[in-house]
PDB file of C-alpha atoms in Angstrom:
ATOM      1  CA  MET E   7     222.950 191.588  -8.506  1.00  0.00           C
ATOM      2  CA  LEU E   8     223.100 189.294 -11.511  1.00  0.00           C
ATOM      3  CA  ILE E   9     226.919 188.862 -11.711  1.00  0.00           C
ATOM      4  CA  LEU E  10     227.370 188.099  -7.942  1.00  0.00           C
ATOM      5  CA  SER E  11     224.630 185.353  -8.167  1.00  0.00           C
ATOM      6  CA  MET E  12     226.332 183.779 -11.167  1.00  0.00           C
ATOM      7  CA  SER E  13     229.949 184.204  -9.960  1.00  0.00           C
ATOM      8  CA  THR E  14     228.817 182.361  -6.526  1.00  0.00           C
ATOM      9  CA  PHE E  15     227.011 179.628  -8.989  1.00  0.00           C
ATOM     10  CA  ILE E  16     230.079 179.115 -10.940  1.00  0.00           C
ATOM     11  CA  SER E  17     232.439 178.599  -7.805  1.00  0.00           C
ATOM     12  CA  PHE E  18     230.596 176.045  -6.424  1.00  0.00           C
ATOM     13  CA  ILE E  19     229.631 174.356  -9.709  1.00  0.00           C
ATOM     14  CA  LEU E  20     232.786 174.121 -11.528  1.00  0.00           C
ATOM     15  CA  PRO E  21     234.653 172.582  -8.560  1.00  0.00           C
ATOM     16  CA  THR E  22     232.074 169.893  -7.988  1.00  0.00           C
ATOM     17  CA  ILE E  23     232.025 169.036 -11.558  1.00  0.00           C
ATOM     18  CA  VAL E  24     235.923 168.907 -11.192  1.00  0.00           C
ATOM     19  CA  MET E  25     235.811 166.658  -8.393  1.00  0.00           C
ATOM     20  CA  ILE E  26     233.166 164.351  -9.838  1.00  0.00           C
ATOM     21  CA  ILE E  27     235.215 163.878 -13.294  1.00  0.00           C
ATOM     22  CA  ALA E  28     238.984 163.284 -10.833  1.00  0.00           C
ATOM     23  CA  THR E  29     236.672 160.614  -8.921  1.00  0.00           C
ATOM     24  CA  THR E  30     235.705 158.489 -11.757  1.00  0.00           C
ATOM     25  CA  LEU E  31     238.740 158.681 -13.584  1.00  0.00           C
ATOM     26  CA  SER E  32     241.060 157.708 -10.981  1.00  0.00           C
ATOM     27  CA  LYS E  33     238.963 154.565  -9.814  1.00  0.00           C
ATOM     28  CA  LYS E  34     240.989 151.354 -10.485  1.00  0.00           C
ATOM     29  CA  ILE E  35     239.627 148.458 -11.973  1.00  0.00           C
ATOM     30  CA  ILE E  36     241.968 145.831 -10.696  1.00  0.00           C
ATOM     31  CA  ASN E  37     242.248 145.950  -6.322  1.00  0.00           C
ATOM     32  CA  ASP E  38     245.606 145.039  -5.776  1.00  0.00           C
ATOM     33  CA  ARG E  39     245.860 143.294  -2.149  1.00  0.00           C
ATOM     34  CA  GLU E  40     249.849 144.226  -1.876  1.00  0.00           C
ATOM     35  CA  LYS E  41     249.205 147.850  -2.854  1.00  0.00           C
ATOM     36  CA  SER E  42     246.248 148.241  -0.431  1.00  0.00           C
ATOM     37  CA  SER E  43     247.542 146.790   2.816  1.00  0.00           C
ATOM     38  CA  PRO E  44     249.193 149.072   5.228  1.00  0.00           C
ATOM     39  CA  PHE E  45     253.136 149.029   5.050  1.00  0.00           C
ATOM     40  CA  GLU E  46     254.867 148.157   8.316  1.00  0.00           C
ATOM     41  CA  CYS E  47     258.275 148.993   8.300  1.00  0.00           C
ATOM     42  CA  GLY E  48     259.507 146.163   6.266  1.00  0.00           C
ATOM     43  CA  PHE E  49     257.342 143.617   8.006  1.00  0.00           C
ATOM     44  CA  ASP E  50     255.616 141.054   5.817  1.00  0.00           C
ATOM     45  CA  PRO E  51     251.696 142.175   7.106  1.00  0.00           C
ATOM     46  CA  LYS E  52     250.598 138.974   5.716  1.00  0.00           C
ATOM     47  CA  SER E  53     252.407 137.099   8.401  1.00  0.00           C
ATOM     48  CA  SER E  54     251.413 136.462  11.837  1.00  0.00           C
ATOM     49  CA  ALA E  55     251.362 139.728  14.428  1.00  0.00           C
ATOM     50  CA  ARG E  56     252.480 137.509  17.127  1.00  0.00           C
ATOM     51  CA  MET E  57     256.202 136.821  15.783  1.00  0.00           C
ATOM     52  CA  PRO E  58     259.022 136.382  18.479  1.00  0.00           C
ATOM     53  CA  PHE E  59     260.837 139.751  19.211  1.00  0.00           C
ATOM     54  CA  SER E  60     264.461 139.499  19.862  1.00  0.00           C
ATOM     55  CA  LEU E  61     265.287 140.569  23.311  1.00  0.00           C
ATOM     56  CA  ARG E  62     269.083 141.391  22.555  1.00  0.00           C
ATOM     57  CA  PHE E  63     268.125 143.808  20.158  1.00  0.00           C
ATOM     58  CA  PHE E  64     266.188 145.698  22.586  1.00  0.00           C
ATOM     59  CA  LEU E  65     268.845 145.518  25.105  1.00  0.00           C
ATOM     60  CA  ILE E  66     271.191 146.900  22.637  1.00  0.00           C
ATOM     61  CA  ALA E  67     268.577 149.854  21.738  1.00  0.00           C
ATOM     62  CA  VAL E  68     268.085 150.427  25.664  1.00  0.00           C
ATOM     63  CA  ILE E  69     272.130 150.588  26.010  1.00  0.00           C
ATOM     64  CA  PHE E  70     272.204 152.980  22.969  1.00  0.00           C
ATOM     65  CA  LEU E  71     269.587 155.481  24.119  1.00  0.00           C
ATOM     66  CA  ILE E  72     271.306 155.246  27.642  1.00  0.00           C
ATOM     67  CA  PHE E  73     274.498 156.453  26.094  1.00  0.00           C
ATOM     68  CA  ASP E  74     273.235 158.716  23.778  1.00  0.00           C
ATOM     69  CA  VAL E  75     271.498 160.667  26.231  1.00  0.00           C
ATOM     70  CA  GLU E  76     274.756 160.583  28.494  1.00  0.00           C
ATOM     71  CA  ILE E  77     276.794 162.099  25.378  1.00  0.00           C
ATOM     72  CA  ALA E  78     273.949 164.912  25.378  1.00  0.00           C
ATOM     73  CA  LEU E  79     274.878 165.678  29.138  1.00  0.00           C
ATOM     74  CA  ILE E  80     278.555 165.371  28.641  1.00  0.00           C
ATOM     75  CA  LEU E  81     278.412 168.330  26.015  1.00  0.00           C
ATOM     76  CA  PRO E  82     277.678 171.306  28.335  1.00  0.00           C
ATOM     77  CA  ILE E  83     280.808 170.251  30.181  1.00  0.00           C
ATOM     78  CA  VAL E  84     282.795 171.387  27.569  1.00  0.00           C
ATOM     79  CA  ILE E  85     281.031 174.677  27.240  1.00  0.00           C
ATOM     80  CA  ILE E  86     280.908 175.510  31.359  1.00  0.00           C
ATOM     81  CA  PHE E  87     284.618 175.014  31.246  1.00  0.00           C
ATOM     82  CA  LYS E  88     285.700 178.627  31.269  1.00  0.00           C
ATOM     83  CA  THR E  89     283.438 179.619  33.707  1.00  0.00           C
ATOM     84  CA  SER E  90     283.615 177.110  36.778  1.00  0.00           C
ATOM     85  CA  ASN E  91     286.165 176.272  39.143  1.00  0.00           C
ATOM     86  CA  ILE E  92     288.707 174.054  37.651  1.00  0.00           C
ATOM     87  CA  MET E  93     289.047 171.706  40.417  1.00  0.00           C
ATOM     88  CA  ILE E  94     285.588 171.323  40.879  1.00  0.00           C
ATOM     89  CA  TRP E  95     284.712 171.004  36.753  1.00  0.00           C
ATOM     90  CA  THR E  96     287.758 168.313  36.677  1.00  0.00           C
ATOM     91  CA  THR E  97     286.250 166.400  39.713  1.00  0.00           C
ATOM     92  CA  ALA E  98     282.529 166.173  38.416  1.00  0.00           C
ATOM     93  CA  THR E  99     283.732 165.396  34.869  1.00  0.00           C
ATOM     94  CA  LEU E 100     285.959 162.476  36.360  1.00  0.00           C
ATOM     95  CA  PHE E 101     283.064 161.353  38.420  1.00  0.00           C
ATOM     96  CA  PHE E 102     280.524 161.492  35.442  1.00  0.00           C
ATOM     97  CA  ILE E 103     282.922 159.609  32.864  1.00  0.00           C
ATOM     98  CA  MET E 104     283.769 156.835  35.841  1.00  0.00           C
ATOM     99  CA  VAL E 105     280.292 156.486  36.139  1.00  0.00           C
ATOM    100  CA  LEU E 106     280.013 155.850  32.152  1.00  0.00           C
ATOM    101  CA  LEU E 107     282.765 153.467  32.233  1.00  0.00           C
ATOM    102  CA  GLY E 108     281.340 151.607  35.208  1.00  0.00           C
ATOM    103  CA  GLY E 109     278.340 151.012  33.261  1.00  0.00           C
ATOM    104  CA  LEU E 110     279.714 149.981  30.121  1.00  0.00           C
ATOM    105  CA  TYR E 111     282.153 147.387  31.981  1.00  0.00           C
ATOM    106  CA  HIS E 112     278.905 146.106  34.015  1.00  0.00           C
ATOM    107  CA  GLU E 113     276.912 145.763  30.228  1.00  0.00           C
ATOM    108  CA  TRP E 114     279.965 144.235  28.984  1.00  0.00           C
ATOM    109  CA  ASN E 115     280.540 141.989  31.510  1.00  0.00           C
ATOM    110  CA  GLN E 116     277.200 140.696  31.664  1.00  0.00           C
ATOM    111  CA  GLY E 117     277.221 139.907  28.027  1.00  0.00           C
ATOM    112  CA  ALA E 118     274.771 142.108  26.780  1.00  0.00           C
ATOM    113  CA  LEU E 119     276.899 143.600  24.063  1.00  0.00           C
ATOM    114  CA  GLN E 120     277.606 140.767  22.312  1.00  0.00           C
ATOM    115  CA  TRP E 121     275.229 140.060  19.572  1.00  0.00           C
ATOM    116  CA  ALA E 122     276.057 136.892  18.284  1.00  0.00           C
ATOM    117  CA  ASP E 123     276.946 133.833  20.591  1.00  0.00           C
TER     118      ASP E 123
END
């Protein structure tokens, strides 16, 4: 019984002493404002939070996401080539690619793809 109580006492006291020593030794004397501020993906955290956002950058990002999802939709077309009717497969594939090209032409015609004016 004495061994059990001693091991319980040591298993609680020893980690407590180690944690107290670690916290006292890890205290920094100089608190650096730059290191204690949160990191915000390259933005200066001391500047105004209401800085203007580039709408053109947002449009390019949305166009990229749309075309990225459409590329993911094109990949299964190659897989189902062997198991489907060739005429239906060709018609569906050409229609899908024509819709993609029509969207790309519309974005290009509207000037959304020109980054610098």
